[in-house]
Coordinates of N, CA, C and O and ligand atoms in Angstrom, one line a residue:
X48 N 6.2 14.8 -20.2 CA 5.7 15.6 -19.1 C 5.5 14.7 -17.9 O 4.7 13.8 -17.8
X49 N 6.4 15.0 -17.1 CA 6.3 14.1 -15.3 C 4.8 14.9 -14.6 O 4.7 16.1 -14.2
X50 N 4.1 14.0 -14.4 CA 3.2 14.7 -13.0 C 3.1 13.7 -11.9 O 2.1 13.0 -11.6
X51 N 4.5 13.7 -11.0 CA 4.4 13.2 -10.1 C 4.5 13.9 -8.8 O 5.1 13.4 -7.9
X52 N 3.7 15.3 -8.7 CA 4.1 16.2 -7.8 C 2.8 16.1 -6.9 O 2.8 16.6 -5.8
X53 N 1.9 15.5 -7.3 CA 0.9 16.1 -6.6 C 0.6 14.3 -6.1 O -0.3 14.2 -5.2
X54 N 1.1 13.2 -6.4 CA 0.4 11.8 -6.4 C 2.1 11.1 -6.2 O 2.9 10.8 -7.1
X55 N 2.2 11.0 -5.0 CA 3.2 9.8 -4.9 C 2.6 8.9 -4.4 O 1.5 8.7 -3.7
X56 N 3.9 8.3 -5.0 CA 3.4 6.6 -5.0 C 3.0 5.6 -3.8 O 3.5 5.9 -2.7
X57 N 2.0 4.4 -3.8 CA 2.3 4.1 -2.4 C 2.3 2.8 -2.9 O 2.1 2.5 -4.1
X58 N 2.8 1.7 -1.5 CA 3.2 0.0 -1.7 C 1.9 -0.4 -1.5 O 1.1 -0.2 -0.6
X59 N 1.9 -1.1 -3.1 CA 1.0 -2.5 -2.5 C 1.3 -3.3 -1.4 O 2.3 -3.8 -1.7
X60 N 1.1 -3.6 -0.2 CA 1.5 -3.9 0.8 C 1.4 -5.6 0.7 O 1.9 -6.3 1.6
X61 N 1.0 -5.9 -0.2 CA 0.7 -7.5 -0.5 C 1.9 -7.9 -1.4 O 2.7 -8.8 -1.1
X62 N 2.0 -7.2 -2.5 CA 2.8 -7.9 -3.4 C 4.0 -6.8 -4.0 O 4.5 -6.9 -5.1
X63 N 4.1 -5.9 -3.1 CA 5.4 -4.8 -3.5 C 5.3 -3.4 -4.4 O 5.9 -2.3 -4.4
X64 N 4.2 -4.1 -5.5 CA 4.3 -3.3 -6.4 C 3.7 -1.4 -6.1 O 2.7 -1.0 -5.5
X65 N 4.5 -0.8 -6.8 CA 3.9 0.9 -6.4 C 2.9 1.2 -7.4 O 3.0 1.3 -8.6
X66 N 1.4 1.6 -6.3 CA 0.5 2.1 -7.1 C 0.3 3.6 -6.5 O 0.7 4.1 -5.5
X67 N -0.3 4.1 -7.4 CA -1.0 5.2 -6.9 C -2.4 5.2 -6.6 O -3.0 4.1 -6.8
X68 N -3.0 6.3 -6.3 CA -4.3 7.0 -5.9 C -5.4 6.7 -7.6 O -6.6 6.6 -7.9
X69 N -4.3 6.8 -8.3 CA -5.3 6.5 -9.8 C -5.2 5.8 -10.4 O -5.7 5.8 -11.5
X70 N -4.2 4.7 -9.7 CA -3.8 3.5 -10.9 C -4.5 2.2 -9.6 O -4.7 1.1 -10.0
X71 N -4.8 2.5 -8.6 CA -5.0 1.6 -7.4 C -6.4 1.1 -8.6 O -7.1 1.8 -9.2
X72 N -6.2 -0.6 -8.3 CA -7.7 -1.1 -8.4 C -8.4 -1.0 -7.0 O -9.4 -0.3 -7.1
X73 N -8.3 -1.2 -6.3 CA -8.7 -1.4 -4.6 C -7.9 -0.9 -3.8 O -6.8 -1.2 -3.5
X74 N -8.8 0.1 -3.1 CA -8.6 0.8 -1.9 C -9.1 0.1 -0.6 O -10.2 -0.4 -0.5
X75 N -8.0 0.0 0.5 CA -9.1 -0.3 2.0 C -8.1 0.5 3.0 O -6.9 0.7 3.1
X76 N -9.3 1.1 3.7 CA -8.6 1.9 5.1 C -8.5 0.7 6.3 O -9.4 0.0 6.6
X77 N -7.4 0.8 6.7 CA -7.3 -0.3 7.7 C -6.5 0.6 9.0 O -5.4 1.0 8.7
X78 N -6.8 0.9 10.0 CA -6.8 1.1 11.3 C -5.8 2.8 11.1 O -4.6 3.0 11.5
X79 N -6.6 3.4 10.6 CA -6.7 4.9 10.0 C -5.8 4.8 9.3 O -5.1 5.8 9.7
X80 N -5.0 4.2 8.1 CA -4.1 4.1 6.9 C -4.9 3.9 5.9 O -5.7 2.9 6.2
X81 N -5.1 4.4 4.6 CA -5.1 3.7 3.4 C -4.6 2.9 3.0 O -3.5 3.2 3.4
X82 N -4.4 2.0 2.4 CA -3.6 1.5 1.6 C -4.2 1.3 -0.1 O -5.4 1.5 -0.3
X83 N -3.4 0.9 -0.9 CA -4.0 0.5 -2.3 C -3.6 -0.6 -2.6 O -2.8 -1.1 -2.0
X84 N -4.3 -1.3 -4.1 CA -3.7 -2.6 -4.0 C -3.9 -2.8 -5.5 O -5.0 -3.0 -6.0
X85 N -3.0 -2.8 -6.1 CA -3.1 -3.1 -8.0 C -3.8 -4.5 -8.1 O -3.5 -5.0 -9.2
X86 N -4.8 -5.4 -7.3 CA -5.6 -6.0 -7.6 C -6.7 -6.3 -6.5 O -6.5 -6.0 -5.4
X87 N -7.6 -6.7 -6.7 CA -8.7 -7.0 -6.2 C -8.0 -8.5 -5.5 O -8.7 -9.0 -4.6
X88 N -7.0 -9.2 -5.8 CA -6.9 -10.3 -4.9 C -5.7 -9.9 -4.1 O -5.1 -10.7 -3.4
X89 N -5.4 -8.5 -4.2 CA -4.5 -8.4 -3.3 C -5.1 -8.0 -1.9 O -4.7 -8.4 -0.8
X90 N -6.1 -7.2 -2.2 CA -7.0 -6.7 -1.5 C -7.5 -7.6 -0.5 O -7.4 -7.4 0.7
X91 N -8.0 -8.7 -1.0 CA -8.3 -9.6 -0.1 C -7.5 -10.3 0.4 O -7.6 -10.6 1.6
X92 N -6.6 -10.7 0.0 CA -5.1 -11.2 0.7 C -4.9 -10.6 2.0 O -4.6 -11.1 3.1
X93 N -5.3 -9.2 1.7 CA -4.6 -8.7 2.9 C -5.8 -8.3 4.1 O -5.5 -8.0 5.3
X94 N -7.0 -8.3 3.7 CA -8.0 -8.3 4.3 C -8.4 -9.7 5.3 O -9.4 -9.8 6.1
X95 N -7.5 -10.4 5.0 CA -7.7 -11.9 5.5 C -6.7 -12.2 6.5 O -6.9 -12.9 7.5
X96 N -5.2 -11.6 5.9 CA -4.3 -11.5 6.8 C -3.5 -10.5 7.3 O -2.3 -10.7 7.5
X97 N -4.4 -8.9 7.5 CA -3.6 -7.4 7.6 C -1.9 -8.0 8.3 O -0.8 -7.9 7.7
X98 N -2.0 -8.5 9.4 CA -1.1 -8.8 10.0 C 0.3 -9.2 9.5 O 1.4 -9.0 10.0
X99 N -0.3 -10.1 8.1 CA 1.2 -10.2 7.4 C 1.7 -9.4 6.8 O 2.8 -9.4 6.3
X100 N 1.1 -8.7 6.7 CA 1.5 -7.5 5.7 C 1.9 -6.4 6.1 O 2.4 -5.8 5.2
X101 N 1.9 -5.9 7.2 CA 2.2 -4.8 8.1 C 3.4 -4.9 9.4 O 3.4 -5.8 10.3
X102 N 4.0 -4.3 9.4 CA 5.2 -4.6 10.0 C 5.3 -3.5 10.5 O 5.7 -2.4 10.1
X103 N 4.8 -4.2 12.0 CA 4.5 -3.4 13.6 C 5.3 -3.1 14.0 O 5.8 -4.0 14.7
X104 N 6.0 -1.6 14.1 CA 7.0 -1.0 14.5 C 8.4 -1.4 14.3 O 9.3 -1.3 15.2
X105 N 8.7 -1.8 12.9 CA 10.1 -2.3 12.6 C 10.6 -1.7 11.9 O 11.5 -2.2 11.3
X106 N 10.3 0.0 11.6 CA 10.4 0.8 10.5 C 11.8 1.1 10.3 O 12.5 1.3 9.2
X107 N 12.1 1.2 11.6 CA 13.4 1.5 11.6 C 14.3 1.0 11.3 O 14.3 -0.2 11.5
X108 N 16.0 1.5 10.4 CA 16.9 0.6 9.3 C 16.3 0.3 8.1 O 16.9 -0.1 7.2
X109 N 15.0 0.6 8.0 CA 14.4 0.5 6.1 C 14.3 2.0 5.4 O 13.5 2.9 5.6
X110 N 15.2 2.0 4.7 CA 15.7 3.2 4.3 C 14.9 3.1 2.8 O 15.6 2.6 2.0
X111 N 13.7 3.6 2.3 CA 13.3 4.1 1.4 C 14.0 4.2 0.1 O 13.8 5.2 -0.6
X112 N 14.8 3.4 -0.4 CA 15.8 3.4 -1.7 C 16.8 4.5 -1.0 O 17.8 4.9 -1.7
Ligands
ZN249 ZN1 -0.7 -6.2 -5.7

């Protein structure tokens, strides 16, 4: 049984990996986004450096698989 209808996935934005809402160890809202982070050292990784991790209006040409 699939229940991925109600919980897609989102990027660890630190290290790639896809968590969800219920598998996330650490949640932070950062400049009205959630994000999640399958570790507590990702968390701070990115708490230290949002800026590497976020990629300011380049969305465009990254095609989602
Ligand atoms: Zn991670």
């Amino acid at each position: 049984m699939k229940r991925s209808n109600h919980d897609h996935p989102h990027k660890d934005p630190v290290c790639g990996m896809e968590v969800s809402h219920l598998t996330a160890i650490d949640v932070l809202e950062h400049q009205g986004k959630t994000y999640y982070f399958c570790a507590h050292t990702c968390k701070e990784a990115f708490e230290t450096e949002p800026g590497k991790y976020i990629h300011h209006h380049r969305q465009h040409g990254i095609k989602p698989q």
